[in-house]
Tab-separated table of C-alpha atoms in Angstrom:
chain	number	residue	atom	x	y	z
A	1	UNK	CA	-46.204	112.891	-46.217
A	2	UNK	CA	-44.896	109.477	-47.146
A	3	UNK	CA	-42.766	109.321	-50.343
A	4	UNK	CA	-43.880	106.774	-53.081
A	5	UNK	CA	-41.999	105.037	-55.684
A	6	UNK	CA	-42.591	102.428	-58.265
A	7	UNK	CA	-39.455	100.489	-57.344
A	8	UNK	CA	-37.410	100.339	-54.154
A	9	UNK	CA	-34.231	98.448	-54.453
A	10	UNK	CA	-32.280	97.476	-51.181
A	11	UNK	CA	-28.602	97.131	-51.896
A	12	UNK	CA	-26.021	98.578	-54.009
A	13	UNK	CA	-23.878	95.763	-55.407
A	14	UNK	CA	-24.176	94.664	-58.980
A	15	UNK	CA	-27.599	93.212	-58.348
A	16	UNK	CA	-28.923	96.490	-56.947
A	17	UNK	CA	-27.287	98.830	-59.545
A	18	UNK	CA	-28.064	96.730	-62.444
A	19	UNK	CA	-31.804	96.440	-61.664
A	20	UNK	CA	-31.973	99.963	-60.831
A	21	UNK	CA	-30.628	100.872	-64.257
A	22	UNK	CA	-33.231	98.529	-65.926
A	23	UNK	CA	-36.184	99.747	-63.749
A	24	UNK	CA	-35.591	103.546	-64.352
A	25	UNK	CA	-37.238	103.484	-67.797
A	26	UNK	CA	-40.289	101.864	-66.137
A	27	UNK	CA	-41.028	104.045	-63.253
A	28	UNK	CA	-39.444	105.942	-60.429
A	29	UNK	CA	-36.525	104.223	-58.514
A	30	UNK	CA	-35.216	104.550	-55.041
A	31	UNK	CA	-31.891	102.782	-54.230
A	32	UNK	CA	-31.327	102.282	-50.409
A	33	UNK	CA	-28.002	101.148	-49.222
A	34	UNK	CA	-26.893	100.969	-45.415
A	35	UNK	CA	-23.339	102.101	-46.106
A	36	UNK	CA	-21.934	103.951	-49.143
A	37	UNK	CA	-23.012	102.959	-52.548
A	38	UNK	CA	-19.634	101.158	-53.096
A	39	UNK	CA	-19.820	99.007	-50.146
A	40	UNK	CA	-20.645	95.565	-51.479
A	41	UNK	CA	-19.382	92.038	-52.283
A	42	UNK	CA	-19.263	92.684	-56.084
A	43	UNK	CA	-16.250	94.786	-55.617
A	44	UNK	CA	-14.421	91.910	-54.177
A	45	UNK	CA	-15.401	89.390	-56.966
A	46	UNK	CA	-12.194	88.422	-58.637
A	47	UNK	CA	-12.975	85.161	-60.580
A	48	UNK	CA	-15.207	86.745	-63.396
A	49	UNK	CA	-18.278	85.718	-65.136
A	50	UNK	CA	-19.115	82.534	-66.936
A	51	UNK	CA	-20.829	82.510	-70.482
A	52	UNK	CA	-20.637	79.980	-73.317
A	53	UNK	CA	-19.249	82.514	-76.063
A	54	UNK	CA	-16.129	80.661	-77.098
A	55	UNK	CA	-15.985	78.781	-80.539
A	56	UNK	CA	-15.775	75.267	-78.901
A	57	UNK	CA	-18.336	76.143	-76.207
A	58	UNK	CA	-22.115	75.899	-75.989
A	59	UNK	CA	-25.045	76.755	-73.554
A	60	UNK	CA	-25.582	73.070	-73.477
A	61	UNK	CA	-22.025	72.325	-72.030
A	62	UNK	CA	-22.398	75.297	-69.594
A	63	UNK	CA	-25.735	73.864	-68.399
A	64	UNK	CA	-24.129	70.404	-67.770
A	65	UNK	CA	-21.205	71.640	-65.995
A	66	UNK	CA	-23.631	73.780	-63.747
A	67	UNK	CA	-25.812	70.651	-63.129
A	68	UNK	CA	-22.743	68.489	-62.383
A	69	UNK	CA	-21.464	71.007	-59.718
A	70	UNK	CA	-24.903	71.356	-58.130
A	71	UNK	CA	-24.684	67.748	-56.961
A	72	UNK	CA	-28.350	66.783	-57.736
A	73	UNK	CA	-30.164	69.794	-56.440
A	74	UNK	CA	-30.078	72.332	-59.316
A	75	UNK	CA	-33.382	73.353	-60.902
A	76	UNK	CA	-32.798	72.283	-64.613
A	77	UNK	CA	-35.143	74.886	-66.007
A	78	UNK	CA	-33.335	77.777	-63.957
A	79	UNK	CA	-30.061	76.447	-65.210
A	80	UNK	CA	-31.209	76.389	-68.761
A	81	UNK	CA	-32.359	80.153	-68.610
A	82	UNK	CA	-28.981	80.929	-66.989
A	83	UNK	CA	-26.814	79.292	-69.663
A	84	UNK	CA	-28.835	80.146	-72.719
A	85	UNK	CA	-29.332	83.866	-71.765
A	86	UNK	CA	-25.828	84.305	-70.652
A	87	UNK	CA	-24.290	85.625	-74.134
A	88	UNK	CA	-26.994	88.165	-74.460
A	89	UNK	CA	-26.339	89.542	-71.006
A	90	UNK	CA	-22.496	89.713	-71.575
A	91	UNK	CA	-23.281	91.785	-74.807
A	92	UNK	CA	-25.188	94.083	-72.582
A	93	UNK	CA	-22.335	94.683	-70.232
A	94	UNK	CA	-20.076	95.433	-73.150
A	95	UNK	CA	-22.481	97.914	-74.316
A	96	UNK	CA	-22.556	99.675	-70.934
A	97	UNK	CA	-18.664	99.869	-71.150
A	98	UNK	CA	-17.345	97.091	-68.963
A	99	UNK	CA	-13.695	96.733	-70.093
A	100	UNK	CA	-13.372	93.000	-70.467
A	101	UNK	CA	-9.896	91.698	-70.934
A	102	UNK	CA	-9.172	90.829	-74.697
A	103	UNK	CA	-6.614	89.169	-76.807
A	104	UNK	CA	-6.301	90.202	-80.474
A	105	UNK	CA	-9.507	92.059	-80.437
A	106	UNK	CA	-11.596	89.151	-78.816
A	107	UNK	CA	-12.755	88.684	-75.294
A	108	UNK	CA	-10.236	86.554	-73.324
A	109	UNK	CA	-11.638	83.290	-71.838
A	110	UNK	CA	-10.067	81.430	-69.092
A	111	UNK	CA	-10.548	78.112	-67.327
A	112	UNK	CA	-11.797	77.567	-63.820
A	113	UNK	CA	-12.562	74.664	-61.594
A	114	UNK	CA	-15.361	72.222	-62.643
A	115	UNK	CA	-15.818	74.146	-66.004
A	116	UNK	CA	-15.299	71.839	-68.995
A	117	UNK	CA	-14.158	74.852	-71.326
A	118	UNK	CA	-12.555	78.157	-71.012
A	119	UNK	CA	-15.564	80.376	-70.642
A	120	UNK	CA	-14.687	82.894	-67.841
A	121	UNK	CA	-14.576	86.609	-68.785
A	122	UNK	CA	-12.428	88.919	-66.664
A	123	UNK	CA	-11.900	92.658	-66.516
A	124	UNK	CA	-8.555	94.092	-65.219
A	125	UNK	CA	-7.313	90.351	-64.596
A	126	UNK	CA	-8.572	89.620	-61.126
A	127	UNK	CA	-10.524	92.879	-60.783
A	128	UNK	CA	-13.693	91.967	-62.522
A	129	UNK	CA	-16.140	92.808	-59.923
A	130	UNK	CA	-14.640	96.113	-59.203
A	131	UNK	CA	-14.797	96.976	-62.816
A	132	UNK	CA	-18.428	96.101	-63.223
A	133	UNK	CA	-19.461	97.820	-60.059
A	134	UNK	CA	-17.566	101.050	-60.993
A	135	UNK	CA	-19.102	100.877	-64.618
A	136	UNK	CA	-22.710	100.510	-63.266
A	137	UNK	CA	-22.151	102.965	-60.402
A	138	UNK	CA	-21.170	105.523	-62.798
A	139	UNK	CA	-24.292	104.923	-65.006
A	140	UNK	CA	-26.496	105.203	-62.025
A	141	UNK	CA	-24.939	108.607	-60.868
A	142	UNK	CA	-25.923	109.922	-64.365
A	143	UNK	CA	-29.584	109.049	-64.144
A	144	UNK	CA	-32.653	110.370	-62.107
A	145	UNK	CA	-32.242	107.156	-59.762
A	146	UNK	CA	-32.524	108.441	-56.208
A	147	UNK	CA	-29.942	107.014	-53.950
A	148	UNK	CA	-30.160	106.870	-50.130
A	149	UNK	CA	-26.775	106.097	-48.495
A	150	UNK	CA	-26.247	105.315	-44.735
A	151	UNK	CA	-29.956	104.021	-44.757
A	152	UNK	CA	-30.804	100.582	-43.420
A	153	UNK	CA	-34.044	98.887	-44.418
A	154	UNK	CA	-35.427	97.932	-41.052
A	155	UNK	CA	-38.738	96.272	-42.084
A	156	UNK	CA	-40.836	95.284	-45.259
A	157	UNK	CA	-44.383	96.452	-45.029
A	158	UNK	CA	-46.747	93.770	-46.302
A	159	UNK	CA	-50.609	93.935	-46.447
A	160	UNK	CA	-52.882	91.145	-47.551
A	161	UNK	CA	-49.990	89.133	-49.085
A	162	UNK	CA	-48.520	92.117	-51.089
A	163	UNK	CA	-45.550	94.381	-50.632
A	164	UNK	CA	-46.526	97.916	-49.711
A	165	UNK	CA	-43.424	99.653	-48.653
A	166	UNK	CA	-40.184	99.677	-46.585
A	167	UNK	CA	-39.432	101.127	-43.061
A	168	UNK	CA	-35.857	102.511	-43.067
A	169	UNK	CA	-33.530	103.673	-40.352
A	170	UNK	CA	-31.066	106.616	-40.891
A	171	UNK	CA	-27.801	105.153	-39.431
A	172	UNK	CA	-26.495	108.692	-38.913
A	173	UNK	CA	-29.449	110.214	-37.093
A	174	UNK	CA	-31.468	107.295	-35.984
A	175	UNK	CA	-34.517	108.782	-37.741
A	176	UNK	CA	-37.286	106.117	-38.957
A	177	UNK	CA	-38.931	106.843	-42.303
A	178	UNK	CA	-41.399	104.834	-44.404
A	179	UNK	CA	-41.614	104.644	-48.072
A	180	UNK	CA	-44.414	103.216	-50.219
A	181	UNK	CA	-43.853	101.346	-53.435
A	182	UNK	CA	-45.334	98.930	-55.925
A	183	UNK	CA	-42.268	96.688	-56.029
A	184	UNK	CA	-39.302	95.892	-53.614
A	185	UNK	CA	-36.198	94.232	-55.019
A	186	UNK	CA	-33.938	92.699	-52.376
A	187	UNK	CA	-30.339	92.910	-53.499
A	188	UNK	CA	-28.659	92.884	-50.215
A	189	UNK	CA	-25.821	90.206	-50.865
A	190	UNK	CA	-24.728	87.532	-48.686
A	191	UNK	CA	-23.969	86.525	-45.087
A	192	UNK	CA	-20.218	85.958	-44.777
A	193	UNK	CA	-20.172	87.745	-41.302
A	194	UNK	CA	-21.701	84.520	-39.842
A	195	UNK	CA	-18.278	83.048	-39.766
A	196	UNK	CA	-14.945	83.850	-38.264
A	197	UNK	CA	-13.102	83.624	-41.543
A	198	UNK	CA	-14.671	85.140	-44.647
A	199	UNK	CA	-13.819	86.732	-47.823
A	200	UNK	CA	-16.822	89.103	-47.553
A	201	UNK	CA	-16.905	92.581	-46.330
A	202	UNK	CA	-18.399	93.838	-42.975
A	203	UNK	CA	-21.604	94.733	-44.527
A	204	UNK	CA	-22.538	91.045	-45.407
A	205	UNK	CA	-24.856	90.503	-42.517
A	206	UNK	CA	-27.757	88.519	-44.013
A	207	UNK	CA	-30.086	91.538	-43.961
A	208	UNK	CA	-32.239	90.462	-46.863
A	209	UNK	CA	-32.750	87.052	-45.725
A	210	UNK	CA	-33.986	88.372	-42.284
A	211	UNK	CA	-36.164	91.099	-43.732
A	212	UNK	CA	-37.794	88.593	-46.094
A	213	UNK	CA	-38.217	85.887	-43.452
A	214	UNK	CA	-39.879	88.297	-41.015
A	215	UNK	CA	-42.240	89.567	-43.618
A	216	UNK	CA	-43.607	85.987	-44.316
A	217	UNK	CA	-41.295	85.002	-47.406
A	218	UNK	CA	-39.973	81.525	-47.904
A	219	UNK	CA	-36.276	80.876	-47.262
A	220	UNK	CA	-34.750	77.939	-49.007
A	221	UNK	CA	-31.553	75.829	-49.025
A	222	UNK	CA	-29.879	77.639	-46.028
A	223	UNK	CA	-27.689	74.635	-45.114
A	224	UNK	CA	-25.691	75.106	-48.313
A	225	UNK	CA	-22.965	77.747	-47.581
A	226	UNK	CA	-19.915	77.763	-49.786
A	227	UNK	CA	-16.342	78.025	-48.382
A	228	UNK	CA	-13.796	79.243	-50.880
A	229	UNK	CA	-10.879	76.862	-50.666
A	230	UNK	CA	-8.143	79.527	-50.917
A	231	UNK	CA	-8.035	82.743	-48.827
A	232	UNK	CA	-4.660	84.257	-47.855
A	233	UNK	CA	-3.642	82.927	-44.398
A	234	UNK	CA	-1.084	85.438	-42.891
A	235	UNK	CA	-0.775	86.557	-39.217
A	236	UNK	CA	-2.781	89.592	-38.610
A	237	UNK	CA	-4.171	89.924	-42.145
A	238	UNK	CA	-7.802	89.502	-42.808
A	239	UNK	CA	-8.795	86.816	-45.226
A	240	UNK	CA	-8.273	87.954	-48.894
A	241	UNK	CA	-9.641	85.849	-51.694
A	242	UNK	CA	-7.037	84.076	-54.039
A	243	UNK	CA	-9.131	83.448	-56.956
A	244	UNK	CA	-10.217	80.195	-58.410
A	245	UNK	CA	-8.495	81.363	-61.584
A	246	UNK	CA	-5.074	80.806	-60.003
A	247	UNK	CA	-5.724	77.164	-60.012
A	248	UNK	CA	-7.273	77.477	-63.432
A	249	UNK	CA	-3.944	78.875	-64.742
A	250	UNK	CA	-1.967	76.085	-63.041
A	251	UNK	CA	-1.622	76.755	-59.580
A	252	UNK	CA	-0.787	73.670	-57.309
A	253	UNK	CA	-1.854	73.041	-53.821
A	254	UNK	CA	0.888	71.737	-51.372
A	255	UNK	CA	0.911	70.923	-47.707
A	256	UNK	CA	3.246	72.514	-45.277
A	257	UNK	CA	5.977	69.746	-46.232
A	258	UNK	CA	5.750	70.948	-49.884
A	259	UNK	CA	3.898	67.815	-51.003
A	260	UNK	CA	1.168	68.022	-53.732
A	261	UNK	CA	-1.954	66.420	-52.103
A	262	UNK	CA	-5.017	67.157	-54.153
A	263	UNK	CA	-4.670	64.097	-56.507
A	264	UNK	CA	-5.201	62.049	-53.419
A	265	UNK	CA	-8.693	63.515	-52.848
A	266	UNK	CA	-10.069	63.981	-56.212
A	267	UNK	CA	-9.294	62.934	-59.887
A	268	UNK	CA	-9.650	66.490	-61.002
A	269	UNK	CA	-7.082	67.488	-58.356
A	270	UNK	CA	-6.856	71.243	-57.948
A	271	UNK	CA	-9.779	71.834	-60.501
A	272	UNK	CA	-12.296	69.769	-58.472
A	273	UNK	CA	-15.475	71.582	-57.416
A	274	UNK	CA	-15.005	74.072	-54.703
A	275	UNK	CA	-16.721	72.038	-51.939
A	276	UNK	CA	-14.336	69.062	-52.693
A	277	UNK	CA	-11.126	71.397	-52.704
A	278	UNK	CA	-12.318	73.213	-49.534
A	279	UNK	CA	-12.797	69.896	-47.580
A	280	UNK	CA	-9.680	68.350	-48.915
A	281	UNK	CA	-7.593	71.303	-47.641
A	282	UNK	CA	-9.402	71.163	-44.342
A	283	UNK	CA	-8.649	67.562	-43.824
A	284	UNK	CA	-5.075	67.990	-45.089
A	285	UNK	CA	-4.589	70.676	-42.495
A	286	UNK	CA	-5.848	68.244	-39.840
A	287	UNK	CA	-3.598	65.536	-41.037
A	288	UNK	CA	-0.454	67.685	-41.110
A	289	UNK	CA	-1.644	69.616	-37.908
A	290	UNK	CA	-1.281	73.009	-39.578
A	291	UNK	CA	-3.617	76.014	-39.944
A	292	UNK	CA	-2.915	76.457	-43.724
A	293	UNK	CA	-1.527	74.776	-46.888
A	294	UNK	CA	0.144	76.504	-49.822
A	295	UNK	CA	-0.868	77.609	-53.304
A	296	UNK	CA	2.157	77.466	-55.549
A	297	UNK	CA	2.508	79.467	-58.785
A	298	UNK	CA	6.296	79.803	-58.651
A	299	UNK	CA	6.701	77.521	-61.704
A	300	UNK	CA	4.661	79.928	-63.915
A	301	UNK	CA	6.387	82.793	-65.786
A	302	UNK	CA	6.607	85.735	-63.331
A	303	UNK	CA	5.140	88.256	-65.879
A	304	UNK	CA	2.142	85.939	-66.304
A	305	UNK	CA	1.478	85.957	-62.561
A	306	UNK	CA	1.806	89.872	-62.197
A	307	UNK	CA	-0.288	90.589	-65.250
A	308	UNK	CA	-3.050	88.057	-64.948
A	309	UNK	CA	-3.511	88.496	-61.159
A	310	UNK	CA	-2.634	92.237	-60.534
A	311	UNK	CA	-4.766	92.707	-57.451
A	312	UNK	CA	-3.577	89.584	-55.789
A	313	UNK	CA	-0.015	90.156	-56.787
A	314	UNK	CA	0.015	93.729	-55.368
A	315	UNK	CA	-1.968	92.728	-52.243
A	316	UNK	CA	0.546	89.876	-51.447
A	317	UNK	CA	3.470	92.114	-52.153
A	318	UNK	CA	2.194	94.842	-49.853
A	319	UNK	CA	2.366	92.137	-47.215
A	320	UNK	CA	5.876	91.108	-47.842
A	321	UNK	CA	5.011	88.051	-50.127
A	322	UNK	CA	6.212	87.863	-53.688
A	323	UNK	CA	3.974	85.096	-55.156
A	324	UNK	CA	6.036	84.814	-58.385
A	325	UNK	CA	8.827	83.490	-56.057
A	326	UNK	CA	7.173	82.215	-52.951
A	327	UNK	CA	4.034	79.904	-52.477
A	328	UNK	CA	0.961	81.622	-50.857
A	329	UNK	CA	-0.250	80.348	-47.418
A	330	UNK	CA	-4.024	79.793	-47.751
A	331	UNK	CA	-6.885	78.181	-45.880
A	332	UNK	CA	-10.601	78.062	-46.583
A	333	UNK	CA	-12.966	80.922	-45.657
A	334	UNK	CA	-16.800	81.393	-45.965
A	335	UNK	CA	-17.384	82.907	-49.320
A	336	UNK	CA	-21.139	82.545	-50.798
A	337	UNK	CA	-24.512	81.915	-49.442
A	338	UNK	CA	-25.901	79.436	-51.828
A	339	UNK	CA	-29.490	79.360	-50.263
A	340	UNK	CA	-31.604	82.457	-49.566
A	341	UNK	CA	-35.001	84.079	-50.329
A	342	UNK	CA	-36.945	81.364	-52.395
A	343	UNK	CA	-37.910	82.991	-55.927
A	344	UNK	CA	-39.493	81.700	-59.065
A	345	UNK	CA	-38.118	82.106	-62.527
A	346	UNK	CA	-39.057	85.831	-62.719
A	347	UNK	CA	-37.366	86.535	-59.255
A	348	UNK	CA	-40.567	86.924	-57.308
A	349	UNK	CA	-41.181	85.584	-53.892
A	350	UNK	CA	-44.255	84.149	-52.229
A	351	UNK	CA	-45.282	87.762	-51.447
A	352	UNK	CA	-46.634	89.563	-54.406
A	353	UNK	CA	-44.480	92.523	-55.609
A	354	UNK	CA	-41.318	91.310	-53.516
A	355	UNK	CA	-38.500	90.111	-55.552
A	356	UNK	CA	-35.008	89.211	-54.661
A	357	UNK	CA	-31.783	89.142	-56.872
A	358	UNK	CA	-28.244	88.083	-56.391
A	359	UNK	CA	-26.744	86.354	-53.506
A	360	UNK	CA	-29.781	87.011	-51.271
A	361	UNK	CA	-31.936	85.072	-53.705
A	362	UNK	CA	-32.173	81.289	-54.120
A	363	UNK	CA	-33.121	80.711	-57.693
A	364	UNK	CA	-32.137	76.937	-57.924
A	365	UNK	CA	-29.389	77.305	-60.365
A	366	UNK	CA	-26.617	76.677	-57.848
A	367	UNK	CA	-27.947	73.457	-56.260
A	368	UNK	CA	-26.040	72.157	-53.395
A	369	UNK	CA	-22.722	73.777	-54.702
A	370	UNK	CA	-22.373	76.942	-56.826
A	371	UNK	CA	-20.101	76.505	-60.050
A	372	UNK	CA	-17.464	79.101	-60.012
A	373	UNK	CA	-18.369	82.478	-61.782
A	374	UNK	CA	-22.068	81.817	-62.034
A	375	UNK	CA	-23.028	84.254	-59.397
A	376	UNK	CA	-22.363	87.431	-61.281
A	377	UNK	CA	-24.092	85.914	-64.374
A	378	UNK	CA	-27.065	84.886	-62.198
A	379	UNK	CA	-27.646	88.497	-61.164
A	380	UNK	CA	-27.649	89.672	-64.920
A	381	UNK	CA	-30.065	86.934	-66.113
A	382	UNK	CA	-32.634	86.953	-63.289
A	383	UNK	CA	-32.369	90.730	-62.620
A	384	UNK	CA	-33.488	91.458	-66.161
A	385	UNK	CA	-36.297	88.943	-65.774
A	386	UNK	CA	-37.480	90.637	-62.628
A	387	UNK	CA	-37.783	94.027	-64.350
A	388	UNK	CA	-39.513	92.471	-67.340
A	389	UNK	CA	-42.092	90.703	-65.364
A	390	UNK	CA	-42.663	93.664	-62.979
A	391	UNK	CA	-43.357	95.669	-66.123
A	392	UNK	CA	-45.891	93.147	-67.488
A	393	UNK	CA	-43.567	92.370	-70.519
A	394	UNK	CA	-43.637	88.521	-69.821
A	395	UNK	CA	-45.828	86.058	-67.891
A	396	UNK	CA	-44.728	83.060	-65.926
A	397	UNK	CA	-44.063	79.972	-68.131
A	398	UNK	CA	-45.002	76.555	-67.070
A	399	UNK	CA	-41.964	74.982	-65.524
A	400	UNK	CA	-40.920	71.482	-64.827
A	401	UNK	CA	-42.110	70.278	-61.294
A	402	UNK	CA	-39.417	71.213	-58.705
A	403	UNK	CA	-38.090	68.579	-56.291
A	404	UNK	CA	-40.425	68.056	-53.359
A	405	UNK	CA	-40.159	70.874	-50.736
A	406	UNK	CA	-40.012	70.056	-47.116
A	407	UNK	CA	-41.514	72.881	-45.088
A	408	UNK	CA	-40.941	73.515	-41.364
A	409	UNK	CA	-42.317	76.295	-39.429
A	410	UNK	CA	-39.658	78.160	-37.319
A	411	UNK	CA	-40.325	79.282	-33.733
A	412	UNK	CA	-38.796	82.411	-32.292
A	413	UNK	CA	-36.287	80.922	-29.893
A	414	UNK	CA	-36.625	79.775	-26.349
A	415	UNK	CA	-35.132	80.424	-22.919
A	416	UNK	CA	-31.754	78.865	-22.429
A	417	UNK	CA	-29.734	79.050	-19.147
A	418	UNK	CA	-26.140	80.193	-18.927
A	419	UNK	CA	-25.736	81.504	-22.290
A	420	UNK	CA	-22.740	83.545	-23.301
A	421	UNK	CA	-23.590	87.251	-24.080
A	422	UNK	CA	-24.582	87.498	-27.717
A	423	UNK	CA	-22.137	89.325	-30.112
A	424	UNK	CA	-21.097	89.149	-33.609
A	425	UNK	CA	-17.569	87.470	-32.627
A	426	UNK	CA	-19.186	84.996	-30.437
A	427	UNK	CA	-21.655	83.938	-33.179
A	428	UNK	CA	-18.984	83.763	-35.707
A	429	UNK	CA	-16.823	81.525	-33.642
A	430	UNK	CA	-19.845	79.229	-32.916
A	431	UNK	CA	-20.747	78.816	-36.477
A	432	UNK	CA	-17.333	78.443	-37.655
A	433	UNK	CA	-16.780	75.580	-35.325
A	434	UNK	CA	-20.065	73.911	-35.263
A	435	UNK	CA	-21.809	74.687	-38.547
A	436	UNK	CA	-18.778	75.261	-40.900
A	437	UNK	CA	-17.025	73.139	-43.473
A	438	UNK	CA	-17.501	69.807	-41.557
A	439	UNK	CA	-20.531	69.423	-39.338
A	440	UNK	CA	-22.001	66.898	-36.919
A	441	UNK	CA	-25.126	66.415	-35.103
A	442	UNK	CA	-23.416	67.228	-31.618
A	443	UNK	CA	-22.087	70.546	-32.918
A	444	UNK	CA	-25.229	71.534	-34.728
A	445	UNK	CA	-27.381	70.760	-31.680
A	446	UNK	CA	-25.135	73.028	-29.510
A	447	UNK	CA	-25.230	75.734	-32.060
A	448	UNK	CA	-29.056	75.460	-32.303
A	449	UNK	CA	-29.572	75.703	-28.651
A	450	UNK	CA	-27.423	78.872	-28.336
A	451	UNK	CA	-28.800	80.711	-31.316
A	452	UNK	CA	-32.367	79.885	-30.115
A	453	UNK	CA	-31.498	81.310	-26.755
A	454	UNK	CA	-29.811	84.447	-28.091
A	455	UNK	CA	-32.850	85.011	-30.398
A	456	UNK	CA	-35.147	84.762	-27.383
A	457	UNK	CA	-33.188	87.036	-25.263
A	458	UNK	CA	-32.102	89.682	-27.673
A	459	UNK	CA	-35.261	91.677	-27.355
A	460	UNK	CA	-35.964	95.004	-29.451
A	461	UNK	CA	-32.997	96.613	-31.230
A	462	UNK	CA	-32.924	100.050	-32.744
A	463	UNK	CA	-29.502	100.629	-34.068
A	464	UNK	CA	-27.390	99.390	-36.853
A	465	UNK	CA	-25.220	97.158	-35.022
A	466	UNK	CA	-28.080	95.613	-33.010
A	467	UNK	CA	-30.189	95.082	-36.112
A	468	UNK	CA	-27.310	93.403	-37.992
A	469	UNK	CA	-26.682	91.122	-34.869
A	470	UNK	CA	-30.276	90.086	-34.899
A	471	UNK	CA	-30.251	89.466	-38.659
A	472	UNK	CA	-27.120	87.256	-38.219
A	473	UNK	CA	-28.641	85.276	-35.336
A	474	UNK	CA	-31.794	84.591	-37.389
A	475	UNK	CA	-29.835	83.661	-40.500
A	476	UNK	CA	-27.567	81.508	-38.461
A	477	UNK	CA	-30.446	79.671	-36.950
A	478	UNK	CA	-32.120	79.081	-40.388
A	479	UNK	CA	-28.773	77.628	-41.437
A	480	UNK	CA	-28.201	75.282	-38.566
A	481	UNK	CA	-31.957	74.119	-38.351
A	482	UNK	CA	-31.701	73.318	-42.097
A	483	UNK	CA	-28.296	71.529	-41.562
A	484	UNK	CA	-29.968	69.411	-38.735
A	485	UNK	CA	-32.685	68.421	-41.098
A	486	UNK	CA	-30.579	67.368	-43.905
A	487	UNK	CA	-29.367	63.977	-42.713
A	488	UNK	CA	-26.786	63.328	-45.456
A	489	UNK	CA	-23.886	65.123	-47.201
A	490	UNK	CA	-24.389	66.786	-50.439
A	491	UNK	CA	-22.456	69.534	-52.014
A	492	UNK	CA	-21.309	72.276	-49.695
A	493	UNK	CA	-23.141	70.571	-46.777
A	494	UNK	CA	-21.085	67.883	-44.997
A	495	UNK	CA	-21.958	65.920	-41.982
A	496	UNK	CA	-19.485	63.321	-40.353
A	497	UNK	CA	-22.566	61.334	-39.077
A	498	UNK	CA	-24.127	61.095	-42.494
A	499	UNK	CA	-21.058	61.161	-44.920
A	500	UNK	CA	-22.759	59.925	-48.124
A	501	UNK	CA	-25.823	60.943	-50.337
A	502	UNK	CA	-29.146	59.684	-49.645
A	503	UNK	CA	-31.870	59.577	-52.362
A	504	UNK	CA	-34.714	60.561	-50.125
A	505	UNK	CA	-32.987	63.940	-49.663
A	506	UNK	CA	-32.893	64.945	-53.210
A	507	UNK	CA	-35.263	67.749	-52.268
A	508	UNK	CA	-35.154	71.256	-50.904
A	509	UNK	CA	-35.717	72.471	-47.291
A	510	UNK	CA	-37.887	75.562	-47.074
A	511	UNK	CA	-38.669	77.570	-43.855
A	512	UNK	CA	-41.392	80.141	-43.380
A	513	UNK	CA	-42.159	82.104	-40.269
A	514	UNK	CA	-44.860	80.657	-37.881
A	515	UNK	CA	-48.166	82.486	-38.073
């Protein structure tokens, strides 16, 4: 007998946990996660959550800062929803028990790059994501929500344009099981494992994008992948995020000669948008023939460094680096998938009953470059809207017309001679070098050919590792094909052969599977 639920939620980060908690009062809920419930990107989120709750701030200012960072491709109506609903969603987290940092009885607010006001809330200094994930996880475990761990969503079942269920793989036994449902919410996170250097955990393998695309959903803005400017760079140590907030508190970027260089690249210097800072560091590394630069906080009071950034301070100390006395070696790393599964203002895809929330979704709020600390907020705002809409509490409002969409049908690959064997390390190296921070036609074309050949030759896969590789190859191809189409540089997408903006590209690129 096939089990049936009202909601099946795929993923156990903040998006999955939060929507599961909201959905439980409106029907039966199954939460499916391919690892353990705590394996997610949320736990690694250091920067915090942005919300205009300060006395000199307003949703309008938050709206303007988000549009500015998005470099001409934000959907203004989506950004309005994000900025205006933010204070209510923060109040909800406080009610649930998230322990936001406070000063004199009020929530403490800090400044981050490209924000015009201090509006970033933190919990445990630089452990915000961890505290939110633990709080929501504890709530889920006290409810009747059913959780299936070590269970990979293998396929979305769609009939006549409507979601009908999910086929899953038990990663321990290899057993296949089908579940029926009224609604599916993709909350699978991002795709950092596309690249050699990433701040994401190993579970970030683009599963939601691949599931949705194969089911017939639209995939939007995949050329925009955000590289965090500052991940620790130590021999033998995996990239570890050094939060945007470190520069917000006065951290200075210096090259290997000790010279501060950011004022030469941007008037906002260290507080420029992420794409600008990441490219500037990349160029400075090329100029100095080095594989890193330094982030210096030694001029700040030592007690401030250790108390404001306890996770970063302890991590570095465990690896022999006292950041209160020594500069931190850093370099850019893949951090956040800006594009993803195209959704409307209620989080629904072009497939009825299929929703997406969080990093896997493309709502349009981030445009071409996400404003720091808007990602956790996006989950809260649009996660609630998904549940309200699915329960019939609201109907879609009339939105202002979106920028023109360019649709391309994507084939399933072609035979290519003399390919290297497909593997995740090979794919990561290829995309880091040819579809990373700085791109060109020649590099993208090379990546396109190899990915297309891998996609053609991979064949059927039946275990977790094979499925994850297939998902990454598909997502990588979507990213490369989009980057080839966009013949300009905008936000997180930079091409040496088209280094400036082109007005005709103020539009989105959307892919959908061939019939």
